[in-house]
Structures are given as C-alpha cells and as structure tokens.
Short mmCIF file of C-alpha atoms in Angstrom, two decimals:
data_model
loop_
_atom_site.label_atom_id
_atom_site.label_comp_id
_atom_site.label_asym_id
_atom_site.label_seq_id
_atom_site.Cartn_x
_atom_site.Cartn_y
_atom_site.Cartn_z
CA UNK A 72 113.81 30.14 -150.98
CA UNK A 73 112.22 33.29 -149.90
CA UNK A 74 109.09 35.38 -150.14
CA UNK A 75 107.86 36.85 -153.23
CA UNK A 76 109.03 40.20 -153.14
CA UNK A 77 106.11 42.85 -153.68
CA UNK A 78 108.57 45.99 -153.04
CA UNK A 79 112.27 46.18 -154.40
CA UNK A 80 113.37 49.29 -154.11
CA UNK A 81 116.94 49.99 -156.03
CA UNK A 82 120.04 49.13 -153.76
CA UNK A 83 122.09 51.89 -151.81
CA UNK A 84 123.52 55.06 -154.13
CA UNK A 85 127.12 54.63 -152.95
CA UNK A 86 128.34 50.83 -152.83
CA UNK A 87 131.27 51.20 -152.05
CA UNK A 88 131.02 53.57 -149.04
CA UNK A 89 128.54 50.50 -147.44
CA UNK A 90 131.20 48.12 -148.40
CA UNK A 91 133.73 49.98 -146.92
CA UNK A 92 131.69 50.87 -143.77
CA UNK A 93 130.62 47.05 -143.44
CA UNK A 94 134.29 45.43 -144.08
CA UNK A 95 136.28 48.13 -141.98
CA UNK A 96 133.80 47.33 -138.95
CA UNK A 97 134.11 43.74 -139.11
CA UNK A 98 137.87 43.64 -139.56
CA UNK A 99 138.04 45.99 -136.52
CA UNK A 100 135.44 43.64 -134.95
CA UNK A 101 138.09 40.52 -135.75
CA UNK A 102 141.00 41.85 -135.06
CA UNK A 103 139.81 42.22 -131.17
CA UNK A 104 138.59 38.92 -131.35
CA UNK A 105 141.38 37.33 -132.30
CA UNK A 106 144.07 39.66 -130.62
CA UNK A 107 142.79 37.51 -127.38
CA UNK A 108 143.66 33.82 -129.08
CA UNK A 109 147.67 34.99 -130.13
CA UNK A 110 148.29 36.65 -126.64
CA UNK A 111 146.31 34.09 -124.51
CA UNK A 112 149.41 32.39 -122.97
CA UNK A 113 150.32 36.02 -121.82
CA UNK A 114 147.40 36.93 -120.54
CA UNK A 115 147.18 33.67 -118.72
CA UNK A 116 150.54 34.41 -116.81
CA UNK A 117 148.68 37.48 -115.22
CA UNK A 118 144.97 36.09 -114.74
CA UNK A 119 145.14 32.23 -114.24
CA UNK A 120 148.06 31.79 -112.12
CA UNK A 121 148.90 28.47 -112.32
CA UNK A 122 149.73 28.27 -108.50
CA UNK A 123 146.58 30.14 -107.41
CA UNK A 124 144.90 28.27 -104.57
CA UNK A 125 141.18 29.62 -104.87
CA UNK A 126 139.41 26.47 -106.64
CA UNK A 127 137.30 29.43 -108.31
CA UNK A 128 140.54 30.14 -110.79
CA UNK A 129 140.57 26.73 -113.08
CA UNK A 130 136.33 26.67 -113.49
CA UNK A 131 136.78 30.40 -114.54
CA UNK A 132 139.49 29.66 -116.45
CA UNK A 133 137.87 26.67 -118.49
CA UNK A 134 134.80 28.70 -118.58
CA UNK A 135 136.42 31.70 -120.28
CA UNK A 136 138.52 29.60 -122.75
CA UNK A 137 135.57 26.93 -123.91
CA UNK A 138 132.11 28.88 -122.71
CA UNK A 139 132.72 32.46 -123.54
CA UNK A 140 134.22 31.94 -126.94
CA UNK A 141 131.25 30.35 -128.65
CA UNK A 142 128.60 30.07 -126.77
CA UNK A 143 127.47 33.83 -126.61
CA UNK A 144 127.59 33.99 -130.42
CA UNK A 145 124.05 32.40 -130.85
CA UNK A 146 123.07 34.15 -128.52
CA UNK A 147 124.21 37.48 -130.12
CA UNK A 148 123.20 36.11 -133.87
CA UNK A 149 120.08 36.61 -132.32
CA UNK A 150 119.49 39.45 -130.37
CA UNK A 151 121.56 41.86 -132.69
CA UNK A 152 119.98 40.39 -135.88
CA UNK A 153 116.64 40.96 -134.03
CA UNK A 154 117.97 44.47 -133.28
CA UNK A 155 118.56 44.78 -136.78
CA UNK A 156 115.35 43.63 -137.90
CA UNK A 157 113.39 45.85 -136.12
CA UNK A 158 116.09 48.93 -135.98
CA UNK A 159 117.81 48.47 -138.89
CA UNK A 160 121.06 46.71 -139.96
CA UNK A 161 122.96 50.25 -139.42
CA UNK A 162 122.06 49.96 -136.15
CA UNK A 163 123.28 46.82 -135.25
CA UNK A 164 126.09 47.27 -136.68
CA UNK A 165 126.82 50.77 -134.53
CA UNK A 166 125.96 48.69 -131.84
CA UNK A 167 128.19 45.49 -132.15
CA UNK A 168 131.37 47.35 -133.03
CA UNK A 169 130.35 49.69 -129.57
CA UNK A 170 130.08 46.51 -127.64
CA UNK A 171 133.69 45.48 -129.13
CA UNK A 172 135.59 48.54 -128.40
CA UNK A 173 134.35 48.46 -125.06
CA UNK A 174 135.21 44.86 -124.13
CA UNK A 175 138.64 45.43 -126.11
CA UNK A 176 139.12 48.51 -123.19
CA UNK A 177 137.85 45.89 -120.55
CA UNK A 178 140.54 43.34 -121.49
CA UNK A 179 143.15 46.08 -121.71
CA UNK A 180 142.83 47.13 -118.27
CA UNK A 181 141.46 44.05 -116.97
CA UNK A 182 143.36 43.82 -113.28
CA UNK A 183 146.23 40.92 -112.50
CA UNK A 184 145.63 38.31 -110.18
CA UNK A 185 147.90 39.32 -107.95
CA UNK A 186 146.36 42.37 -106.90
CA UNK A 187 142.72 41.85 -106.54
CA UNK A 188 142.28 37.83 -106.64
CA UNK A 189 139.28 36.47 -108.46
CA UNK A 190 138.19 39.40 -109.55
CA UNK A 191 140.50 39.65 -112.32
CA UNK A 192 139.37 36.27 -114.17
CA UNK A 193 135.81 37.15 -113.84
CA UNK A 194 136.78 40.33 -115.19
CA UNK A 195 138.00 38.61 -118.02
CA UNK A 196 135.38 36.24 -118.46
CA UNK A 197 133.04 38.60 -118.40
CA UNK A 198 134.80 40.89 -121.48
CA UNK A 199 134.93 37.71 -123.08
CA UNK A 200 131.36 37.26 -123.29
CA UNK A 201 130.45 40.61 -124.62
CA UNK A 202 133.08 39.60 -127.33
CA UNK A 203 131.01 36.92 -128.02
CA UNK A 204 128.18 38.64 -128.05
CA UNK A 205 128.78 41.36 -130.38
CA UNK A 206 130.67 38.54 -132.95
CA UNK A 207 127.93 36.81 -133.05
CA UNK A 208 125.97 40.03 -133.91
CA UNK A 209 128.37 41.36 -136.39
CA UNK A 210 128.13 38.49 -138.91
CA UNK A 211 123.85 38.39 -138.37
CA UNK A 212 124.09 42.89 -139.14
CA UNK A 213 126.99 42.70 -141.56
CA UNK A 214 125.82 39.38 -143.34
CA UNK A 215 122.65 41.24 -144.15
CA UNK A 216 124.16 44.54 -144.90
CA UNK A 217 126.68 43.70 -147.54
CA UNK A 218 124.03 41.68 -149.68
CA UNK A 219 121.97 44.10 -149.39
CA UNK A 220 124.09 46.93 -150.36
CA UNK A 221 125.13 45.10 -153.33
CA UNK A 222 124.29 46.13 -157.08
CA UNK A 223 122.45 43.89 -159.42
CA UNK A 224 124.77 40.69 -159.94
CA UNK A 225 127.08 41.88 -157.58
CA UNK A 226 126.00 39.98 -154.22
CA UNK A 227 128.51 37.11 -154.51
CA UNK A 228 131.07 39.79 -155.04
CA UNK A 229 130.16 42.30 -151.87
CA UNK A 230 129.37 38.85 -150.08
CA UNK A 231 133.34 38.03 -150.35
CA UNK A 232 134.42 40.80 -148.57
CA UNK A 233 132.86 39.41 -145.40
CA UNK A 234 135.57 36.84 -145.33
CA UNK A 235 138.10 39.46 -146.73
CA UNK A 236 137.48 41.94 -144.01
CA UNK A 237 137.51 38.64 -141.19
CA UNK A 238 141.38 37.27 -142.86
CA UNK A 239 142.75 40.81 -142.52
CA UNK A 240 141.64 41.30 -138.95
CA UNK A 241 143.32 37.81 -138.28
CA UNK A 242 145.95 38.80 -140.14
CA UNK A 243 146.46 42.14 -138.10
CA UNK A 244 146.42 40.60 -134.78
CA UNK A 245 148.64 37.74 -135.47
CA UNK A 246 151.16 40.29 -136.96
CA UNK A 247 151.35 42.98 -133.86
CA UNK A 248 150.97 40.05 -131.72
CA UNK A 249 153.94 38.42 -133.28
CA UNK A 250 156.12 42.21 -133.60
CA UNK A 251 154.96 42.69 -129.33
CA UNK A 252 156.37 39.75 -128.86
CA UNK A 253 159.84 39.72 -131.22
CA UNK A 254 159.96 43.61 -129.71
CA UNK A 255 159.53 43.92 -126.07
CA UNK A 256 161.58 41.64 -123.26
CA UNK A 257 159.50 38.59 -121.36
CA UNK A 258 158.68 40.58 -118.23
CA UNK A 259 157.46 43.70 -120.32
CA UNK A 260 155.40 41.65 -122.25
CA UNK A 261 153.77 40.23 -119.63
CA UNK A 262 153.26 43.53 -117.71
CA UNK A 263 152.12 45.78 -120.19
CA UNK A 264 152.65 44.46 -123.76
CA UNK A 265 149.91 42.29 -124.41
CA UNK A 266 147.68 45.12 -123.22
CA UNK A 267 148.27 47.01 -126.04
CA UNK A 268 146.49 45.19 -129.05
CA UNK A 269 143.23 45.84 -126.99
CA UNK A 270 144.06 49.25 -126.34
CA UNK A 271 144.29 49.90 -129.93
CA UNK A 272 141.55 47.67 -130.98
CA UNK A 273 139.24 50.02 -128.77
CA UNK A 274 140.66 52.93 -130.58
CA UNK A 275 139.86 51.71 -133.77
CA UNK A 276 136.36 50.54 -132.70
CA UNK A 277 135.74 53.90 -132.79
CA UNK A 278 137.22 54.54 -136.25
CA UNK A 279 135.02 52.03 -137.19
CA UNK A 280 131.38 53.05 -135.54
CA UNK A 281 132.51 56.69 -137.29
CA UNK A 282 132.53 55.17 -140.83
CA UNK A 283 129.40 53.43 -140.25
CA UNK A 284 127.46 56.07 -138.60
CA UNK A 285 127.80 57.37 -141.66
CA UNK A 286 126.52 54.37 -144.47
CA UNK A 287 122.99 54.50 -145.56
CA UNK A 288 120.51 52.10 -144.59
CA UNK A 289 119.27 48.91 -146.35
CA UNK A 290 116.77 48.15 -144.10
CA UNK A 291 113.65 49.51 -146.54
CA UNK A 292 109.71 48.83 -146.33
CA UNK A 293 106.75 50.19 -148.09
CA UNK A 294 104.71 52.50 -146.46
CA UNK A 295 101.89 51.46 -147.72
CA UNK A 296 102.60 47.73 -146.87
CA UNK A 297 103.66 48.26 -143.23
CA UNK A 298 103.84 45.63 -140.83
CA UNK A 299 104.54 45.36 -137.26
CA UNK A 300 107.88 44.38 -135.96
CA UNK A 301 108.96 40.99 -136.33
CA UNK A 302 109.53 39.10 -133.00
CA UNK A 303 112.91 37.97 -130.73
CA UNK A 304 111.66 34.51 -132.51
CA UNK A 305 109.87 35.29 -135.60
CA UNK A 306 112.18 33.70 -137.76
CA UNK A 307 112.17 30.06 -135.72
CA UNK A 308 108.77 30.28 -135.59
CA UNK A 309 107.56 31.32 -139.25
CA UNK A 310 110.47 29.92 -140.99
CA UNK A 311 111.80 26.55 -139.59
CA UNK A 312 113.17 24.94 -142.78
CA UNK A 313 114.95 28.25 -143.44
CA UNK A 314 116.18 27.91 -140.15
CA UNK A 315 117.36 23.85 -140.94
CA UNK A 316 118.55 25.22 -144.29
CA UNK A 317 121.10 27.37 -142.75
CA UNK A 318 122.43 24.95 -140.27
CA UNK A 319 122.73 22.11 -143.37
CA UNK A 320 124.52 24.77 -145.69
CA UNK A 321 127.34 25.87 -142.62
CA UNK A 322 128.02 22.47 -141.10
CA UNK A 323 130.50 21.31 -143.20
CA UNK A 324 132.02 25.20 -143.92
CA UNK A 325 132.52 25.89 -140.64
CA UNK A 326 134.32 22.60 -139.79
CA UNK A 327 136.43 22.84 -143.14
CA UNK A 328 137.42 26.19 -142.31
CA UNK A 329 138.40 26.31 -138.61
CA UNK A 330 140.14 23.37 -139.64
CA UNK A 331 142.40 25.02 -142.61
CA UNK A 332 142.73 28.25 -141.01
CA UNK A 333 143.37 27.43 -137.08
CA UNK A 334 143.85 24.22 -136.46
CA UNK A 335 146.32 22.67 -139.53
CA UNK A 336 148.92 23.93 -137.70
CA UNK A 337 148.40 22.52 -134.57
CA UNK A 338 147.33 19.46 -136.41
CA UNK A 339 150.56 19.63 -138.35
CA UNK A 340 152.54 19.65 -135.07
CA UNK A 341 150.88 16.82 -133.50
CA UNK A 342 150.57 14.56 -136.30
CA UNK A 343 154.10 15.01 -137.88
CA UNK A 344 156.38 16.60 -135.04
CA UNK A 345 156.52 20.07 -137.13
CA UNK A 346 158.07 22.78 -135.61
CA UNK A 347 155.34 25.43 -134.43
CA UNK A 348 156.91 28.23 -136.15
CA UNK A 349 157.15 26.66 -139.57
CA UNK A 350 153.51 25.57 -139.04
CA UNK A 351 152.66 29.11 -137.93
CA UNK A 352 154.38 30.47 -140.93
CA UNK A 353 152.88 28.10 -143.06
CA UNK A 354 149.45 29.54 -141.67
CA UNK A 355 149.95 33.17 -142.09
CA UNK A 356 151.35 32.49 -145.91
CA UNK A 357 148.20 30.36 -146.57
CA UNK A 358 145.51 32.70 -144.83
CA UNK A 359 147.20 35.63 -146.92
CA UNK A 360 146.48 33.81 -150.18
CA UNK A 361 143.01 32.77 -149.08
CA UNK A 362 142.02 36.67 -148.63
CA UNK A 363 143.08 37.20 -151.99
CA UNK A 364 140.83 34.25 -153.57
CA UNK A 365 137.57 35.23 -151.90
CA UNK A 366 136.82 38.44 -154.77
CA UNK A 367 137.68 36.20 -157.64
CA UNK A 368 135.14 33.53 -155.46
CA UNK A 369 132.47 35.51 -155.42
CA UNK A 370 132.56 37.19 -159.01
CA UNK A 371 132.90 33.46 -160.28
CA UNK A 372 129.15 32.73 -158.02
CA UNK A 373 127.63 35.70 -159.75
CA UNK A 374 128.94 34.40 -162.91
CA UNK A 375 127.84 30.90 -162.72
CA UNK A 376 125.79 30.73 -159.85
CA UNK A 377 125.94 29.79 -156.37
CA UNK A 378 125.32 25.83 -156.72
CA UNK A 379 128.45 25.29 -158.80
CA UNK A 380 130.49 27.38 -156.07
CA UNK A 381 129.37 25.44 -152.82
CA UNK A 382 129.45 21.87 -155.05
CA UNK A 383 132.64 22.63 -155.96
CA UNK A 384 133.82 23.35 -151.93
CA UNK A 385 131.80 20.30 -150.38
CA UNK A 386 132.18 17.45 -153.13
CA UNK A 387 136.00 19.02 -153.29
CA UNK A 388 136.33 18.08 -149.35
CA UNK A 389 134.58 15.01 -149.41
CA UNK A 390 137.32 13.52 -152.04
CA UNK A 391 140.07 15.39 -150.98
CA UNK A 392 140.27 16.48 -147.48
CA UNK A 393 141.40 12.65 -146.43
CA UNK A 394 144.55 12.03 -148.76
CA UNK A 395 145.45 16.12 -147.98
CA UNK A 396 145.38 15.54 -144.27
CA UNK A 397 147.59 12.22 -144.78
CA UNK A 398 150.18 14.19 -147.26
CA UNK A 399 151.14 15.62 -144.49
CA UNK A 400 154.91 14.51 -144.09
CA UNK A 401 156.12 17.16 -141.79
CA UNK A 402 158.05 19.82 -144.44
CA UNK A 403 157.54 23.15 -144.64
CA UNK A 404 156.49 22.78 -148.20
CA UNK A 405 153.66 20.13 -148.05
CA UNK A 406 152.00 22.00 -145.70
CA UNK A 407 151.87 24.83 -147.14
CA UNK A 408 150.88 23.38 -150.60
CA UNK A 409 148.08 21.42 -148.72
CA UNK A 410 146.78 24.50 -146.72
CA UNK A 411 146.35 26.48 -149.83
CA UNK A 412 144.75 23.71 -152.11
CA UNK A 413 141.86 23.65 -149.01
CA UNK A 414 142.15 27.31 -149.63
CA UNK A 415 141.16 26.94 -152.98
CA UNK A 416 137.96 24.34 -152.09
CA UNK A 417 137.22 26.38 -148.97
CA UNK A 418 136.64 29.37 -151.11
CA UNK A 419 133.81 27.94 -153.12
CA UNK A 420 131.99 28.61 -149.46
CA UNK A 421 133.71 31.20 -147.52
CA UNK A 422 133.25 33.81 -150.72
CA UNK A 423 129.28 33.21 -151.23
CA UNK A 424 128.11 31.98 -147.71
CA UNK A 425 126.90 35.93 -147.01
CA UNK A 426 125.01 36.07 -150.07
CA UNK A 427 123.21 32.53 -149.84
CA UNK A 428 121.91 32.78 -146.14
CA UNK A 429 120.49 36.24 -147.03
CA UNK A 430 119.05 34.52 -150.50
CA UNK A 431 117.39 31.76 -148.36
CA UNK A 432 115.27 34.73 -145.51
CA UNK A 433 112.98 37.30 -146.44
CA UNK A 434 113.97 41.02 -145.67
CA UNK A 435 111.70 41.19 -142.35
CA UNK A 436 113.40 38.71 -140.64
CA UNK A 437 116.50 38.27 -142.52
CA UNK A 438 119.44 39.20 -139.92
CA UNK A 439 117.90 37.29 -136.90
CA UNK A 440 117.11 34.66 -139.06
CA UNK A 441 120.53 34.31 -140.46
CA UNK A 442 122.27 35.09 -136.89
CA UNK A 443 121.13 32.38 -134.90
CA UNK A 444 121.19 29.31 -136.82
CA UNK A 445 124.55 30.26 -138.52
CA UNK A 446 126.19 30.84 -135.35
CA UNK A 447 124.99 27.87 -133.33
CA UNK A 448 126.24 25.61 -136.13
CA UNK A 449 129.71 27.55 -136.16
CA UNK A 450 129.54 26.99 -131.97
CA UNK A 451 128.37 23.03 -132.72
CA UNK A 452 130.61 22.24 -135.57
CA UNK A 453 133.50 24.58 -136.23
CA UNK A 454 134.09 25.50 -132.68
CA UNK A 455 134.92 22.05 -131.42
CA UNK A 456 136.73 21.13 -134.42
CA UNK A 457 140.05 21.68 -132.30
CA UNK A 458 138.68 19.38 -129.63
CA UNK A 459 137.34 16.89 -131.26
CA UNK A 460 141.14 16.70 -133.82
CA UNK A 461 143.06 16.77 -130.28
CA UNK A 462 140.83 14.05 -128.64
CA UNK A 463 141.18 11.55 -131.72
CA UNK A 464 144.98 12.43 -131.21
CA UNK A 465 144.67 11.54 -127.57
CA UNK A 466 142.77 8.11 -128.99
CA UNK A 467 145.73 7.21 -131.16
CA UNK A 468 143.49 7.53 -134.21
CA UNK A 469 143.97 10.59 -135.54
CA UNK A 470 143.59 9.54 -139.03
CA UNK A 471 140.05 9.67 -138.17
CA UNK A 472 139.30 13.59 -138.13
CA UNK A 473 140.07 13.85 -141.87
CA UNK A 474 137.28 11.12 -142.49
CA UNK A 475 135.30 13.26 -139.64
CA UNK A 476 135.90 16.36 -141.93
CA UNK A 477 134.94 14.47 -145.43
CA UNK A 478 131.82 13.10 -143.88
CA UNK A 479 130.43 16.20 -142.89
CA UNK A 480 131.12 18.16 -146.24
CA UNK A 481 129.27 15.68 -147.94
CA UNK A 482 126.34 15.87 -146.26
CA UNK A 483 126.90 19.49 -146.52
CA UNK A 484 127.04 19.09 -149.98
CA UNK A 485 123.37 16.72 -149.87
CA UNK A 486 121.95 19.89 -148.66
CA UNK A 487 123.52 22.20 -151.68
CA UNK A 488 122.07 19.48 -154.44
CA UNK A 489 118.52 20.78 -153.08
CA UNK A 490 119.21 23.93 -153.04
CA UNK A 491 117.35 26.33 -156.00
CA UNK A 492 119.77 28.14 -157.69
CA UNK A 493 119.37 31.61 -156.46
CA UNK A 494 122.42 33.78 -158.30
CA UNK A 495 119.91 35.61 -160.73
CA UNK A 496 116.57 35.86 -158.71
CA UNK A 497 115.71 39.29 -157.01
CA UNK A 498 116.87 40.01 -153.42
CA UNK A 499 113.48 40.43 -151.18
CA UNK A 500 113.68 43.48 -149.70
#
C-alpha cells in the first residue's frame, strides 16, 4: 500500500503533547465550523432578508449555504496538505487553525443587511469559504499528524481522536448555541447573540495555534536521501490508485455518517412526524456516546487489525442500515436506540479512517495525497446526503435512501476485501 520505507526514524518523544496539540486544534477548528449550521436561521434573519429586493440576495444565499460548505474543502485538502508536504504538517496545521480564527472574527462582525446591502452576504460568503478552506486542510495536516505521532501499535488509537476531537467541537457548538438561545430574548439574539460563538471561536483559535506552535514535527527525511519537493499534484500524478483507493474506502463512511450524525433527525421528523426537539435530543445523546466509542475503536484496529474494523462498519450497514431506518416509529426511544446501534457500526470507520489513508500514501506526499481525494468524496457523497434523503422525501419514496445508504457501504466494503491488512506493517516516513 505504500513505499518501502528506507528511513524510519522513531516517532515524536512526547505523544501526548502532539495528540493534544492535534485534537485541541481540530476541535477548535469544528466547533467554528459548526457554530455556523446551529445559528444559521439567526444569522439568516440579519443577512438574507427574506423581503430583500436585490435579485443578488437568494444566488448568494444558495451559494453560501450549498457552494461554500463543501466545495472549498477539496480544494483546501489540497493546497494545505501540499503545504504540509513541502513545509511540514506543523505548519499546516498553524496555518488552518489561523485561517479559522480569522473567518470565525469575519462572521462575528460580518455587517447586517440593513445597513450596507449586499455587502453583508458576500461578506458572509466569503468567511464561509475560508471555512471551507482551512476544514478541508485541517483533516489533510491533522490526518497525517496524529498517525504519525503515534507509538508503535498505537496508530488506530491516536487515529480515534480525530473523530473524538471533531464530536466535541460539535458537541460545543450545539450546546452554547442551544444555552444563547434558552438565555437571551428573540431580538437580542438576533442582534448580538449569535455573534458570540464566533467571537469566542476566534479566541480560542488562538489557544489553539499556541499549543501547536509548540508540538514537534513529524515531517522527517534523510539527509542523505534528499529529494526535491513534491508537487501541487504529485500525489494524482504518481499515485492514482492511491488516489481511487481513498475515494473507495470514504464513500460509504462519509454517507453513513452524515447520515447518523446530522441528518437522522431531520430524517426522523420527516419520515415519522417527530418532534424536532426530541429528535435533536436524541442526536446530542447519541453523538455523546459515539465520542466515547471511537478510543475503544481504534485500540480494537490495533488489536486485530484494520480489515476486521472497516468489514465490520460496511457489511454492518449493508444488512442493517435498511430495517434501522424503517424501525423508525416516531418515539423518543427507537430513535435513540437506532442512532446509537449505527454508532456502534459507524465506529468500525470513523475510529481507524486517519490511520488507513495515511497507511495507503508514502510520507512525501502523504497529506496532499490524503486531502484531496478524502475531501472530494466527503463533498460528493456525504455532503449531499441531506439532499438527496429530502428529495426522495419530496418523491414520496423515501424508503429508498436507506437502500441508497446500504448500497453504497457495500461497495465500500468491496473495496476493504482488497485491501492488505496494514495494522502491523511500518509507517513510511
């Protein structure tokens, strides 16, 4: 799966500083991002009047909510994992959680409507894309960093915390998000409160680049065996069927998971009439119990290897995601019991997926290569998984997205069958 090593030098001296440094970051780096999904209704009040005349508001606005999201995080994978091929991953990762504070600050004091027009959406828009960006960079540098950080038979274990660190930030904005709102009156919250998550997210974006200015550098080559600095491309070019690999091995993770941790309960609402704050309690409960699974994931992969892990996920989907989706009754109870069973399956990828995509690239090219394919299969498959559950609602066949969702796991779990067991073999550095 990757090149014959000729110079492994021993992982960092202090572990757990780089796992701090790398999970801290990206739960900083999550928390903005997903401040902007729980206040978006509040935000919209103030940017995308719904009465504004200007024809410009509703293309900005559609551009911001389905363009900006997803779109820029390929693009990111790929210049911040080239960054941190050539620089090193501690500078990408400096970089990306830079690039969030300051888009965090843009949304914070990003103007109303009402005062200067169509500025303020493109404003928006444009902090939105430099969220995208530096996402999309974050999991290429931070991917790469926490595998490589990790101790001998310890990469499935350091891998976890990449989905660890990505559930707390979730879990931090949803919380304040949900306090702002339970807290502060209508009019304040529309005025001022739903500044303040960014405000602080910028804060601690700086928190964050201060613990990892400080982490050591994985990033190693041998003097004597020095090469010249890969390319924007190098990794497309030299290393296609790594490149195919990646995209085969996310498909069906990234559907399952925006599924079970964003869209159930939406799904949930349309499909059984739920009431949106049991679903959204159901969601919080669930994504709380997921965080804790993902150590006990990726000490299992280290154990036993990574092929039993992602089997385990994708043949688990592929039998079970239909007749979970159709338990769905409209209690409280069975939703939660059916979110946290695909909690359970989804772990068997979410807990190992940093450590195989860093198994599958050699250490030259290893970020960019990881950063672009991963994220244009999130932006292809998970991204639209929303869309494509709400259209087949719109169809009257909704019962057709859990057979969408079963479909795709399997053929994610074609590609794991082929895969070399990789657990036990050296990390190319």
């Amino acid at each position: 799966m990757t090149e014959t090593a000729t110079h492994t030098p021993a992982p960092p001296r202090r572990p757990l500083r780089q796992l701090l440094a790398a999970s801290v970051g990206n739960a900083v780096e999550w928390y903005d991002w997903y401040a902007y999904t729980f206040l978006a209704t509040h935000i919209a009040r103030q940017v995308f009047p719904a009465g504004a005349s200007n024809s410009m508001v509703p293309l900005l606005s559609t551009f911001a909510v389905f363009a900006v999201g997803f779109f820029m995080r390929p693009v990111g994978g790929l210049l911040m994992g080239a960054i941190a091929d050539r620089r090193g991953r501690r500078t990408a990762l400096t970089a990306t959680i830079l690039l969030m504070g300051g888009s965090s600050l843009l949304v914070a004091l990003t103007p109303t409507y009402m005062s200067v027009g169509v500025l303020s959406p493109a404003v928006l828009v444009t902090a939105r894309l430099l969220q995208g960006l530096s996402v999309g960079g974050e999991f290429a540098a931070s991917t790469t960093f926490l595998v490589e950080s990790a101790g001998p038979g310890r990469r499935g274990l350091f891998s976890s915390f990449q989905y660890v660190s990505t559930s707390i930030g979730q879990l931090a904005a949803s919380g304040l998000a949900a306090l702002l709102v339970t807290a502060l009156p209508e009019d304040a919250m529309n005025t001022w409160g739903w500044r303040a998550p960014f405000l602080l997210g910028a804060v601690l974006s700086l928190a964050g680049f201060w613990i990892r200015r400080g982490a050591e550098e994985t990033l190693t080559t041998d003097p004597a065996q020095a090469a010249p600095r890969p390319g924007l491309f190098d990794a497309l070019r030299h290393h296609p069927r790594a490149s195919l690999l990646i995209g085969g091995i996310t498909a069906g993770g990234t559907l399952a998971y925006y599924t079970w941790t964003s869209y159930l309960p939406t799904y949930a609402e349309l499909e059984t009439g739920m009431a949106k704050e049991d679903a959204l309690l159901a969601g919080t409960l669930s994504l709380a119990f997921f965080t804790l699974l993902q150590p006990l994931g990726g000490l299992l992969s280290d154990r036993f290897g990574r092929k039993p892990s992602l089997l385990f996920f994708g043949l688990g989907f592929a039998v079970l995601a239909v007749p979970l989706l159709h338990a769905l009754d409209g209690s409280f109870l069975t939703l939660l019991l059916v979110q946290c069973a695909g909690m359970v399956l989804l772990t068997g990828f979410t807990s190992i997926s940093a450590a195989v995509n860093a198994e599958v690239f050699p250490a030259r090219v290893r970020a960019a290569g990881i950063g672009f394919p991963y994220s244009l299969t999130v932006a292809l498959f998970g991204g639209t998984a929303p869309y494509i559950g709400t259209l087949l609602q719109d169809l009257d066949v909704p019962g057709l997205f859990a057979w969408y969702v079963a479909a795709l796991c399997l053929c994610s779990s074609a590609v794991y069958l082929r895969l070399p067991e990789s657990a036990r073999k050296p990390l190319d550095r």
